[in-house]
CSV table of C-alpha atoms in Angstrom, one decimal:
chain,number,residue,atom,x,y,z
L,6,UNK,CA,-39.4,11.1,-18.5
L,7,UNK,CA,-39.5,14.4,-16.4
L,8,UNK,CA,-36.3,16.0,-15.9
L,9,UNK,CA,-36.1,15.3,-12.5
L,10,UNK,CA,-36.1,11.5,-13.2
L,11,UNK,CA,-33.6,12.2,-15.7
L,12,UNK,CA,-31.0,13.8,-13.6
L,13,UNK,CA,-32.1,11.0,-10.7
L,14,UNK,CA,-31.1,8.0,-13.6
L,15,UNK,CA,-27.8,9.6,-14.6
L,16,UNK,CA,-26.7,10.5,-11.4
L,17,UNK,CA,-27.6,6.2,-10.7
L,18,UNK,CA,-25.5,5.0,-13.2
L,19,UNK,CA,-22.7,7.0,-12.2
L,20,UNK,CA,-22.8,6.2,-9.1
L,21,UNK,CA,-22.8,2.2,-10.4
L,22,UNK,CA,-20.1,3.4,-13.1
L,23,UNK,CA,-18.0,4.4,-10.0
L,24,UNK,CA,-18.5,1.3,-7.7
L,25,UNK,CA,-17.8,-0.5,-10.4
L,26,UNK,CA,-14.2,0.8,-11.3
L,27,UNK,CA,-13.6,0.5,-7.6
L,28,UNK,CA,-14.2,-3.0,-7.3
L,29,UNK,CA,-12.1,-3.4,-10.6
L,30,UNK,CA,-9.3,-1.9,-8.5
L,31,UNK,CA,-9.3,-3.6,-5.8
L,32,UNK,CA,-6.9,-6.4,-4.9
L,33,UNK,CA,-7.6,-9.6,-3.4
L,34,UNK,CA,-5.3,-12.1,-2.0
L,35,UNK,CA,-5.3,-15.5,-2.6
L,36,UNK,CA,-3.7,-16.9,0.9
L,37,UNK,CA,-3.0,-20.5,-0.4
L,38,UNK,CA,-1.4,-19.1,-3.4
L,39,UNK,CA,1.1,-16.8,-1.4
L,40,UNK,CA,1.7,-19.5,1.2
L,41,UNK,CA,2.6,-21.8,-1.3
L,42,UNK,CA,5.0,-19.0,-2.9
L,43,UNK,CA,6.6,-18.6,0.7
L,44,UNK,CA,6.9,-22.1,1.4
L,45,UNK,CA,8.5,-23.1,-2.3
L,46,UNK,CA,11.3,-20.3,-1.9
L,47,UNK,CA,11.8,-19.8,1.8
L,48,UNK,CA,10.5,-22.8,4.0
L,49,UNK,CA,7.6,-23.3,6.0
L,50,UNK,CA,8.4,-21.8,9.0
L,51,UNK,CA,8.4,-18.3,6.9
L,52,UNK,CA,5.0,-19.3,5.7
L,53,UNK,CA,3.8,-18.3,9.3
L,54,UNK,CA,3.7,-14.9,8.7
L,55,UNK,CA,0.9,-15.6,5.8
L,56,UNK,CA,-1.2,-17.8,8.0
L,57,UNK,CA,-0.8,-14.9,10.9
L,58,UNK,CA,-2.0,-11.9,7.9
L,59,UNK,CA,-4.5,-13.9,7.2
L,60,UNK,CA,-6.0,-14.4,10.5
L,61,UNK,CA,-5.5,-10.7,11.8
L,62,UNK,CA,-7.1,-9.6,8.1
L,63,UNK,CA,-10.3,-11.5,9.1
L,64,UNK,CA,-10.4,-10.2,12.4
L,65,UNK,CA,-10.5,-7.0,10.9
L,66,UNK,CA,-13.0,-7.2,8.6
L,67,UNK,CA,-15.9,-5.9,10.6
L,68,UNK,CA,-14.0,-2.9,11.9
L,69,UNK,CA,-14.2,0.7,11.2
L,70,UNK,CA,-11.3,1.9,8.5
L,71,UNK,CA,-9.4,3.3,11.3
L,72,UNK,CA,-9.1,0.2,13.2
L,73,UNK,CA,-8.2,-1.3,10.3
L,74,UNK,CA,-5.3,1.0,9.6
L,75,UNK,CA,-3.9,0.5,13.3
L,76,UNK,CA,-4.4,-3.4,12.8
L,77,UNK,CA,-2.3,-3.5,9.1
L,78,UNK,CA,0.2,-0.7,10.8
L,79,UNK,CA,0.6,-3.1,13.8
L,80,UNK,CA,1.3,-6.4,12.2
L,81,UNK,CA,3.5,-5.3,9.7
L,82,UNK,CA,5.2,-3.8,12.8
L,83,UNK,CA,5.8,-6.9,14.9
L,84,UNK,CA,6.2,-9.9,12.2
L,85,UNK,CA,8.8,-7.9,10.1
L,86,UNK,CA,12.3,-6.5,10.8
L,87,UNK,CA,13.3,-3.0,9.2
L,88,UNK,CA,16.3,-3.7,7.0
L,89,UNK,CA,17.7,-1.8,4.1
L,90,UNK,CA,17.9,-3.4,0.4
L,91,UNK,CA,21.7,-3.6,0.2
L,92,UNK,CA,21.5,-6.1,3.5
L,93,UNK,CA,18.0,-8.0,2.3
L,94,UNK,CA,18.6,-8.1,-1.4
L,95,UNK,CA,22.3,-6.9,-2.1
L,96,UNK,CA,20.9,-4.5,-4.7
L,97,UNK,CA,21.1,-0.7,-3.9
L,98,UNK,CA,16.7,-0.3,-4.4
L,99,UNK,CA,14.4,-3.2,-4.8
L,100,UNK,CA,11.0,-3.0,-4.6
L,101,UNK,CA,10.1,-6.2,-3.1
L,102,UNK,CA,6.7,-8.5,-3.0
L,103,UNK,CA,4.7,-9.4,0.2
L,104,UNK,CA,6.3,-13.1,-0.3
L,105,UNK,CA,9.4,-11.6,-0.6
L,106,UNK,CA,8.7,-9.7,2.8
L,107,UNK,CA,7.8,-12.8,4.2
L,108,UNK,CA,10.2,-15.0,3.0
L,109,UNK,CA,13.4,-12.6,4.5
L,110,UNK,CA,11.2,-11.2,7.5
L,111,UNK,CA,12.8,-8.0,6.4
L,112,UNK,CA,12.4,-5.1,4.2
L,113,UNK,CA,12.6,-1.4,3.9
L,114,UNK,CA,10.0,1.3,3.9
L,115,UNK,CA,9.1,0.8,-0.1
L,116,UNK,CA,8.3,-2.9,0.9
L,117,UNK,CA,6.1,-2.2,4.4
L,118,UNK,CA,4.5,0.6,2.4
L,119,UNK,CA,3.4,-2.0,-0.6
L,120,UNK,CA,2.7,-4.6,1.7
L,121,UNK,CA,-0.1,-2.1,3.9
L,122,UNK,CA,-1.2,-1.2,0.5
L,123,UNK,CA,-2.3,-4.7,-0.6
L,124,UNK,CA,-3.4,-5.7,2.9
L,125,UNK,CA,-5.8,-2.7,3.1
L,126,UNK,CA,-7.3,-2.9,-0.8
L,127,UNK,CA,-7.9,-7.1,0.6
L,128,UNK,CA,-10.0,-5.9,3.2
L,129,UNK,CA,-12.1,-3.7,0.7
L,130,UNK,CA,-10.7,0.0,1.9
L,131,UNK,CA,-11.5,2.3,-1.0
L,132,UNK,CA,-8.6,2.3,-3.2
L,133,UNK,CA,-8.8,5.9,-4.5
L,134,UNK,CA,-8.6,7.1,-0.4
L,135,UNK,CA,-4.7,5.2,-0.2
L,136,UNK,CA,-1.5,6.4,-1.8
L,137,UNK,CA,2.2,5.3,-1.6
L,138,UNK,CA,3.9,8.8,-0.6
L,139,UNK,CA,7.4,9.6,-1.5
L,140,UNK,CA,9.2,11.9,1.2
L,141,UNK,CA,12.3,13.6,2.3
L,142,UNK,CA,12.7,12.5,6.1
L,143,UNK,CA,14.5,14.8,8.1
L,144,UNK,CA,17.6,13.3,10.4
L,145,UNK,CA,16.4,14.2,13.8
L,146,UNK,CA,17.1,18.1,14.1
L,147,UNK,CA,19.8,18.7,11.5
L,148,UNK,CA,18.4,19.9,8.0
L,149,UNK,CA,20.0,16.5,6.2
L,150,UNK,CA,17.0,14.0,4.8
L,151,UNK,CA,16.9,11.0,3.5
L,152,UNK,CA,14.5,9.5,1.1
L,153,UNK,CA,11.6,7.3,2.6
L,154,UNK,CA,8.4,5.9,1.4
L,155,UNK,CA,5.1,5.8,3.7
L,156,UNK,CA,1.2,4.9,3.3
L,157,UNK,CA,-1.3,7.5,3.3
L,158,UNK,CA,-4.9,7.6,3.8
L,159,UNK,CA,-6.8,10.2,2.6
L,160,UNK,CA,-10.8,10.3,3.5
L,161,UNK,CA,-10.8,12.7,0.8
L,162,UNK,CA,-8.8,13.9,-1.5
L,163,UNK,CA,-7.7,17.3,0.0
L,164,UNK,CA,-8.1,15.7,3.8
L,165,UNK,CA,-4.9,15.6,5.9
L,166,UNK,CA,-3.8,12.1,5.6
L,167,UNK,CA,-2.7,9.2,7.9
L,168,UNK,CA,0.4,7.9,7.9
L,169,UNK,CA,1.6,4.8,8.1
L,170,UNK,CA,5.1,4.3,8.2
L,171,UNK,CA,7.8,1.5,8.6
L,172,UNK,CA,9.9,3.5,11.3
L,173,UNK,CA,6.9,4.9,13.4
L,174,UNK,CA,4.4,2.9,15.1
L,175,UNK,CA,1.5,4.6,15.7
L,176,UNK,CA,-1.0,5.8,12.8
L,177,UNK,CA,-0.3,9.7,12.7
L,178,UNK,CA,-2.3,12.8,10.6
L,179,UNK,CA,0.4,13.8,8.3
L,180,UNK,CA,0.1,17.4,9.7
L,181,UNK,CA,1.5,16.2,12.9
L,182,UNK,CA,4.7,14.5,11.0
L,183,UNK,CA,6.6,17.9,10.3
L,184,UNK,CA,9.8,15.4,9.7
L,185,UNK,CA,8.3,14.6,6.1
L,186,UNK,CA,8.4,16.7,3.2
L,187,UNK,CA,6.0,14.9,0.3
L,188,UNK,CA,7.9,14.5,-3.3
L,189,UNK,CA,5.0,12.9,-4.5
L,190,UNK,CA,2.2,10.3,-4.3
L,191,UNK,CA,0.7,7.4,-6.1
L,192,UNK,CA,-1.1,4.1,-6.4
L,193,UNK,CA,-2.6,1.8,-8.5
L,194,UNK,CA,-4.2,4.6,-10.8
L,195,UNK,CA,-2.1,7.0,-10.8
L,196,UNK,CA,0.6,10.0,-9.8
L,197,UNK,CA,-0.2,12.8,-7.8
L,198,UNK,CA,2.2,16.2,-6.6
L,199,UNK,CA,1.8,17.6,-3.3
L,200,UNK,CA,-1.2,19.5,-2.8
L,201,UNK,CA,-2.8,19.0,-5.2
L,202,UNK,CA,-6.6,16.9,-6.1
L,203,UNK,CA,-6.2,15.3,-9.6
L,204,UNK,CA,-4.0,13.2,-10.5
L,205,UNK,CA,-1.1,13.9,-13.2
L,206,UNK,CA,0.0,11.0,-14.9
L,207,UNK,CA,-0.3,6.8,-15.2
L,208,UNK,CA,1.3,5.3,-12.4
L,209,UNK,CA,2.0,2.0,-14.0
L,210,UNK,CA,3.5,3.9,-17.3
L,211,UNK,CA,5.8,6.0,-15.2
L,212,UNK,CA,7.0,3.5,-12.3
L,213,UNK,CA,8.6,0.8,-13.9
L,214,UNK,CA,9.8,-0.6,-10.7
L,215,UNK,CA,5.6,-0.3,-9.5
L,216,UNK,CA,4.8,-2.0,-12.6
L,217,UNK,CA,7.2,-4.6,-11.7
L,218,UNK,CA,6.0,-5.2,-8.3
L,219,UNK,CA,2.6,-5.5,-9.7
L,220,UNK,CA,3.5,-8.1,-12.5
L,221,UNK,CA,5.5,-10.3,-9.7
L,222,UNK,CA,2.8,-10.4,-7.2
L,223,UNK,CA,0.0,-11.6,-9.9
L,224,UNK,CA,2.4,-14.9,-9.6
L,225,UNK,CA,1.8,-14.7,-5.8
L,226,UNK,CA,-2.0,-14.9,-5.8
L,227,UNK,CA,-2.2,-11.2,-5.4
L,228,UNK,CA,-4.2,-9.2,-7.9
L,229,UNK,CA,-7.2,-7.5,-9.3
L,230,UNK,CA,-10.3,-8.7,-8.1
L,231,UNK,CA,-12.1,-10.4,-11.2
């Protein structure tokens, strides 16, 4: 074998190597599971909101990733009410499920942001291109921020990314949202600081309340695809 052919063969199996891991990190959702969750804890009118993601999730599946984005953005927008854990959950930070999200019709930023998450991975948007962002949000024009979760999407890894974000409702290039200051990023893989390309730690070893969320939603028919 020339070298040519070689280099051709390795650079093959990589490439395999690589699709494979990122169908390994993908997430699927199992609707009847998750309507079954709903309906068992909250009632069936709640279990709407699953029959309603599962019909705008296979509208979108033939659509460009930017559609896509505007279509999770939007929904999560008009079927659920922005609330603050203390009012939803009575606990001062909860990281909550999508059933949970559908069961109260209300949640915070760390909820739309994990909800987007798992609704994007479903429709088979490249896991490594979305991360949960940490951020100081400025108050209007005073200096005092607050902390606030969004979803980026990054077409690569040191691309401007676009936000999507539980108090804003149209998809923006994070260069054009000066009122957020990144802390720090992560998602199913892994951790990542502000600016920079690789990541720095295990997101599942370092996030217990991420590693929590993931555990709960296994029991909700959302998980790794197999």
């Amino acid at each position: 074998m020339t070298f040519h052919l070689l280099a051709s063969s390795c650079l093959a199996l990589i490439a395999l190597l690589q699709a494979a891991l990122q169908i390994e990190r993908q997430y699927t959702i199992e609707f009847s599971q998750l309507e079954k969750q709903v309906t068992e804890k909250f009632g069936a009118d709640k279990a709407r909101h699953v029959e309603a993601l599962a019909r705008t999730l296979s509208s979108l599946e033939n659509k460009s990733t930017n559609e896509q984005l505007i279509g999770v953005n939007a929904f999560f927008d008009e079927h659920i009410q922005y609330a603050t854990d203390d009012v939803v959950f009575n606990e001062k930070d909860y990281w909550a499920t999508p059933s949970e999200l559908f069961g109260h019709s209300r949640g915070d930023c760390e909820d739309y942001a994990i909800a987007k998450y798992i609704a994007l991975l479903h429709l088979g948007v490249d896991s490594a291109k979305l991360r949960l962002i940490y951020v100081k949000a400025k108050i209007g024009r005073s200096r005092v921020t607050q902390a606030h979760m969004v979803l980026g999407y990054y077409d690569s890894p040191s691309s401007d990314p676009l936000v999507l974000d539980s108090l804003v409702s149209n998809v923006l290039p994070g260069s054009q949202r000066t009122d957020l200051i990144p802390v720090f990023s992560f998602n199913d893989s892994g951790i990542w600081q502000p600016g920079q390309k690789t990541q720095v730690s295990s997101s599942t070893s370092r996030l217990s309340r991420w590693r929590d969320v993931i555990e709960r939603m296994k029991k909700e028919g959302i998980s790794r695809r197999s």
